[in-house]
Amino acid sequence: VQLQASGGGLVQAGGSLRLSCAASGRTFSTYNMAWFRLPPGKEREFLAAISWSGIRTYYADFVEGRFTISRDNAKNTVYLQMNSLKPEDTGVYYCAGDYKAWGTQEYSYWGPGTLVTVSS
């Protein structure tokens, strides 16, 4: 499966963005999906995961309540709604997918990232 994230951009602190990750291939609906980010000068961080069915979700503590992951299997797309953004949310955001991986585990498929910049 090939993944392509979009929706990044420049936003003021307190604002919102919705990221999308479009997947190619007919197996998208069988993959658990996740969002990660790479803040400048830091290591990659897990943000959120959603099961293949969309029933189960899992969030990093520092985004729970602000970020929401969702998916539309009919559109082969996973989303990350980000609210109450903070300058420390700045980074390159990546979507990832895997048939078995869950949560913070290693995912097999990654898309190119989309840059999110939150100004203070």
Coordinates of N, CA and C in Angstrom, one line a residue:
V1 N 0.8 -1.2 0.0 CA 0.0 0.0 0.0 C 0.9 1.2 0.0
Q2 N 0.5 2.2 -0.8 CA 1.2 3.5 -0.8 C 0.4 4.6 -0.1
L3 N 1.0 5.4 0.7 CA 0.4 6.4 1.6 C 0.8 7.8 1.2
Q4 N -0.1 8.7 1.3 CA 0.2 10.1 1.0 C -0.5 11.0 1.9
A5 N 0.3 11.7 2.8 CA -0.3 12.6 3.8 C -0.4 14.0 3.2
S6 N -1.4 14.7 3.6 CA -1.7 16.1 3.2 C -2.4 16.8 4.2
G7 N -2.5 18.1 4.1 CA -3.2 19.0 5.0 C -2.4 19.8 5.9
G8 N -1.1 19.6 5.9 CA -0.2 20.4 6.8 C -0.2 21.8 6.3
G9 N 0.4 22.7 7.2 CA 0.5 24.1 6.9 C 0.9 24.9 8.1
L10 N 0.7 26.2 8.0 CA 1.0 27.1 9.0 C -0.3 27.5 9.7
V11 N -0.3 27.4 11.0 CA -1.5 27.8 11.8 C -1.0 28.4 13.1
Q12 N -1.8 29.3 13.6 CA -1.5 30.0 14.9 C -1.9 29.1 16.0
A13 N -1.2 29.3 17.1 CA -1.5 28.6 18.4 C -3.0 28.7 18.7
G14 N -3.5 27.6 19.1 CA -5.0 27.6 19.4 C -5.8 27.2 18.2
G15 N -5.2 27.1 17.0 CA -6.0 26.8 15.8 C -6.1 25.3 15.6
S16 N -6.7 25.0 14.5 CA -6.9 23.6 14.1 C -6.5 23.2 12.7
L17 N -6.1 22.0 12.5 CA -5.8 21.5 11.2 C -6.4 20.1 11.1
R18 N -6.7 19.6 9.9 CA -7.1 18.2 9.7 C -6.1 17.7 8.6
L19 N -5.4 16.7 9.0 CA -4.5 16.0 8.1 C -5.3 14.8 7.5
S20 N -5.0 14.5 6.3 CA -5.5 13.4 5.6 C -4.4 12.5 5.1
C21 N -4.6 11.2 5.0 CA -3.7 10.3 4.5 C -4.4 9.3 3.5
A22 N -4.2 9.5 2.3 CA -4.8 8.7 1.2 C -4.0 7.5 0.9
A23 N -4.6 6.4 0.8 CA -3.9 5.1 0.6 C -4.3 4.5 -0.8
S24 N -3.4 3.9 -1.4 CA -3.7 3.2 -2.7 C -3.9 1.7 -2.3
G25 N -4.5 1.0 -3.2 CA -4.6 -0.4 -3.0 C -5.9 -0.8 -2.3
R26 N -6.3 -2.1 -2.5 CA -7.5 -2.6 -2.0 C -7.4 -3.2 -0.6
T27 N -6.2 -3.1 -0.1 CA -6.0 -3.8 1.2 C -6.1 -2.7 2.4
F28 N -6.4 -1.5 2.1 CA -6.4 -0.5 3.1 C -7.3 -0.8 4.3
S29 N -8.4 -1.4 4.0 CA -9.4 -1.7 5.0 C -9.0 -2.8 6.0
T30 N -7.9 -3.4 5.6 CA -7.4 -4.5 6.5 C -6.2 -4.0 7.4
Y31 N -5.8 -2.8 7.2 CA -4.6 -2.3 7.9 C -5.0 -1.4 9.1
N32 N -4.3 -1.6 10.2 CA -4.3 -0.7 11.3 C -3.4 0.5 10.8
M33 N -3.9 1.7 11.2 CA -3.2 2.9 10.7 C -2.8 3.8 11.9
A34 N -1.8 4.6 11.7 CA -1.3 5.4 12.8 C -0.8 6.7 12.2
W35 N -0.7 7.7 13.1 CA 0.0 8.9 12.8 C 1.2 9.1 13.8
F36 N 2.3 9.6 13.2 CA 3.5 9.9 14.0 C 3.9 11.3 13.6
R37 N 4.8 11.8 14.3 CA 5.4 13.1 13.9 C 6.9 13.2 14.3
L38 N 7.6 14.0 13.6 CA 9.0 14.2 13.9 C 9.2 15.7 14.2
P39 N 9.3 16.1 15.4 CA 9.5 17.5 15.8 C 11.0 17.9 15.4
P40 N 11.2 19.1 15.2 CA 12.6 19.6 14.8 C 13.5 19.3 16.0
G41 N 14.6 18.6 15.7 CA 15.6 18.3 16.6 C 15.3 17.2 17.6
K42 N 14.2 16.5 17.4 CA 13.7 15.5 18.4 C 13.5 14.1 17.6
E43 N 13.2 13.1 18.4 CA 13.0 11.8 17.8 C 11.5 11.7 17.4
R44 N 11.2 10.7 16.6 CA 9.9 10.5 16.2 C 8.9 10.2 17.3
E45 N 7.7 10.7 17.3 CA 6.7 10.5 18.3 C 5.5 9.8 17.8
F46 N 5.0 8.8 18.5 CA 3.7 8.3 18.2 C 2.6 9.2 18.6
L47 N 1.6 9.4 17.8 CA 0.5 10.2 18.1 C -0.8 9.5 18.4
A48 N -1.2 8.7 17.4 CA -2.5 8.0 17.5 C -2.6 6.8 16.5
A49 N -3.4 5.9 16.9 CA -3.6 4.7 16.0 C -5.1 4.4 15.9
I50 N -5.5 3.7 14.8 CA -6.9 3.3 14.7 C -6.9 1.9 14.1
S51 N -7.7 1.1 14.5 CA -7.8 -0.3 14.0 C -8.4 -0.3 12.6
W52 N -8.2 -1.5 12.0 CA -8.7 -1.6 10.6 C -10.2 -1.3 10.5
S53 N -10.9 -1.7 11.5 CA -12.4 -1.4 11.5 C -12.8 0.0 11.9
G54 N -11.9 0.7 12.5 CA -12.2 2.0 13.0 C -12.8 1.9 14.4
I55 N -13.0 0.8 15.0 CA -13.6 0.6 16.3 C -12.7 1.0 17.4
R56 N -11.4 0.6 17.2 CA -10.5 0.8 18.3 C -9.5 2.0 18.0
T57 N -9.3 2.8 19.0 CA -8.3 3.9 18.8 C -7.4 4.0 20.0
Y58 N -6.3 4.6 19.8 CA -5.3 4.6 20.9 C -4.5 5.9 20.7
Y59 N -4.3 6.7 21.8 CA -3.6 8.0 21.7 C -2.4 8.1 22.6
A60 N -1.5 8.9 22.2 CA -0.4 9.3 23.1 C -1.0 10.2 24.2
D61 N -0.6 10.1 25.4 CA -1.2 10.9 26.4 C -1.2 12.4 26.1
F62 N -0.1 12.9 25.5 CA 0.0 14.3 25.3 C -0.9 14.9 24.2
V63 N -1.6 14.0 23.4 CA -2.5 14.5 22.4 C -3.9 14.2 22.7
E64 N -4.1 13.3 23.7 CA -5.5 12.8 23.9 C -6.4 14.0 24.4
G65 N -7.5 14.1 23.8 CA -8.4 15.3 24.1 C -8.2 16.4 23.1
R66 N -7.1 16.4 22.4 CA -6.9 17.5 21.4 C -6.9 16.9 20.0
F67 N -6.4 15.7 19.8 CA -6.3 15.1 18.4 C -7.3 14.0 18.4
T68 N -7.9 13.8 17.2 CA -8.8 12.7 16.9 C -8.4 12.0 15.6
I69 N -8.2 10.7 15.7 CA -8.0 9.9 14.5 C -9.3 9.2 14.1
S70 N -9.4 9.2 12.7 CA -10.6 8.5 12.2 C -10.2 8.0 10.8
R71 N -11.1 7.2 10.2 CA -10.9 6.7 8.9 C -12.1 6.4 8.2
D72 N -12.0 6.5 6.9 CA -13.1 6.2 6.0 C -12.6 5.1 5.0
N73 N -13.0 3.9 5.2 CA -12.4 2.8 4.4 C -13.0 2.9 3.0
A74 N -14.1 3.5 2.8 CA -14.7 3.6 1.5 C -13.9 4.6 0.6
K75 N -13.2 5.5 1.3 CA -12.4 6.5 0.6 C -10.9 6.2 0.8
N76 N -10.6 5.0 1.4 CA -9.1 4.7 1.6 C -8.4 5.8 2.2
T77 N -8.9 6.4 3.2 CA -8.3 7.6 3.9 C -8.4 7.5 5.4
V78 N -7.3 8.0 6.0 CA -7.3 8.1 7.5 C -7.1 9.6 7.8
Y79 N -7.7 10.1 8.8 CA -7.6 11.5 9.2 C -7.0 11.7 10.6
L80 N -6.5 12.9 10.7 CA -6.1 13.3 12.1 C -6.6 14.8 12.3
Q81 N -7.6 14.9 13.1 CA -8.1 16.2 13.4 C -7.3 16.7 14.6
M82 N -6.7 17.9 14.4 CA -5.9 18.5 15.5 C -6.5 19.8 15.9
N83 N -6.8 19.9 17.2 CA -7.4 21.1 17.7 C -6.5 21.7 18.8
S84 N -6.7 22.9 19.2 CA -5.9 23.5 20.3 C -4.4 23.3 20.1
L85 N -4.0 23.6 18.9 CA -2.6 23.4 18.5 C -1.7 24.3 19.3
K86 N -0.5 23.8 19.6 CA 0.5 24.5 20.4 C 1.8 24.6 19.5
P87 N 2.6 25.5 19.8 CA 3.9 25.6 19.1 C 4.7 24.3 19.1
E88 N 4.6 23.6 20.2 CA 5.4 22.3 20.3 C 4.8 21.2 19.5
D89 N 3.6 21.5 18.8 CA 3.1 20.5 17.9 C 3.7 20.6 16.5
T90 N 4.6 21.6 16.3 CA 5.3 21.7 15.1 C 6.1 20.5 14.7
G91 N 6.1 20.1 13.5 CA 6.9 19.0 13.1 C 6.4 18.5 11.7
V92 N 7.0 17.4 11.3 CA 6.6 16.7 10.1 C 5.7 15.5 10.5
Y93 N 4.6 15.5 10.0 CA 3.6 14.4 10.4 C 3.5 13.4 9.3
Y94 N 3.6 12.1 9.8 CA 3.6 11.0 8.9 C 2.4 10.0 9.2
C95 N 1.8 9.4 8.2 CA 0.9 8.3 8.5 C 1.6 7.0 8.1
A96 N 1.1 6.0 8.8 CA 1.8 4.7 8.7 C 0.7 3.6 8.8
G97 N 1.0 2.5 8.2 CA 0.0 1.4 8.2 C 0.7 0.0 8.3
D98 N -0.1 -0.9 8.8 CA 0.4 -2.3 8.9 C -0.7 -3.2 9.2
Y99 N -0.5 -4.4 8.7 CA -1.6 -5.5 8.9 C -1.7 -5.9 10.4
K100 N -0.5 -5.9 11.1 CA -0.5 -6.4 12.4 C -0.1 -5.4 13.5
A101 N 0.8 -4.5 13.2 CA 1.3 -3.5 14.2 C 0.1 -2.7 14.8
W102 N 0.4 -2.4 16.0 CA -0.7 -1.6 16.8 C 0.1 -0.6 17.7
G103 N -0.5 0.6 17.9 CA 0.0 1.5 18.8 C 1.4 2.0 18.4
T104 N 2.3 1.9 19.3 CA 3.7 2.4 19.1 C 4.6 1.4 18.4
Q105 N 4.0 0.2 18.0 CA 4.9 -0.8 17.3 C 5.3 -0.3 15.9
E106 N 6.2 -1.0 15.3 CA 6.8 -0.6 14.1 C 5.8 -1.0 12.9
Y107 N 5.5 0.0 12.1 CA 4.6 -0.2 11.0 C 5.4 -0.4 9.7
S108 N 4.9 -1.2 8.8 CA 5.6 -1.5 7.5 C 5.5 -0.4 6.5
Y109 N 4.4 0.3 6.4 CA 4.2 1.2 5.3 C 4.2 2.6 5.9
W110 N 4.9 3.5 5.2 CA 5.0 4.9 5.6 C 4.8 5.8 4.3
G111 N 4.1 6.9 4.5 CA 4.1 7.9 3.5 C 5.0 9.0 3.7
P112 N 5.3 9.8 2.7 CA 6.0 11.1 2.9 C 5.3 12.0 3.9
G113 N 6.0 12.7 4.7 CA 5.3 13.5 5.7 C 4.7 14.8 5.1
T114 N 4.0 15.4 6.0 CA 3.4 16.8 5.7 C 3.8 17.7 6.9
L115 N 4.3 18.9 6.6 CA 4.8 19.8 7.6 C 3.7 20.6 8.2
V116 N 3.7 20.6 9.6 CA 2.8 21.4 10.4 C 3.6 22.4 11.1
T117 N 3.3 23.6 11.0 CA 4.0 24.7 11.7 C 3.0 25.5 12.5
V118 N 3.2 25.5 13.9 CA 2.3 26.2 14.7 C 3.0 27.4 15.3
S119 N 2.6 28.6 15.0 CA 3.2 29.8 15.4 C 2.6 30.3 16.7
S120 N 3.4 31.0 17.5 CA 3.0 31.4 18.8 C 2.4 32.8 18.7

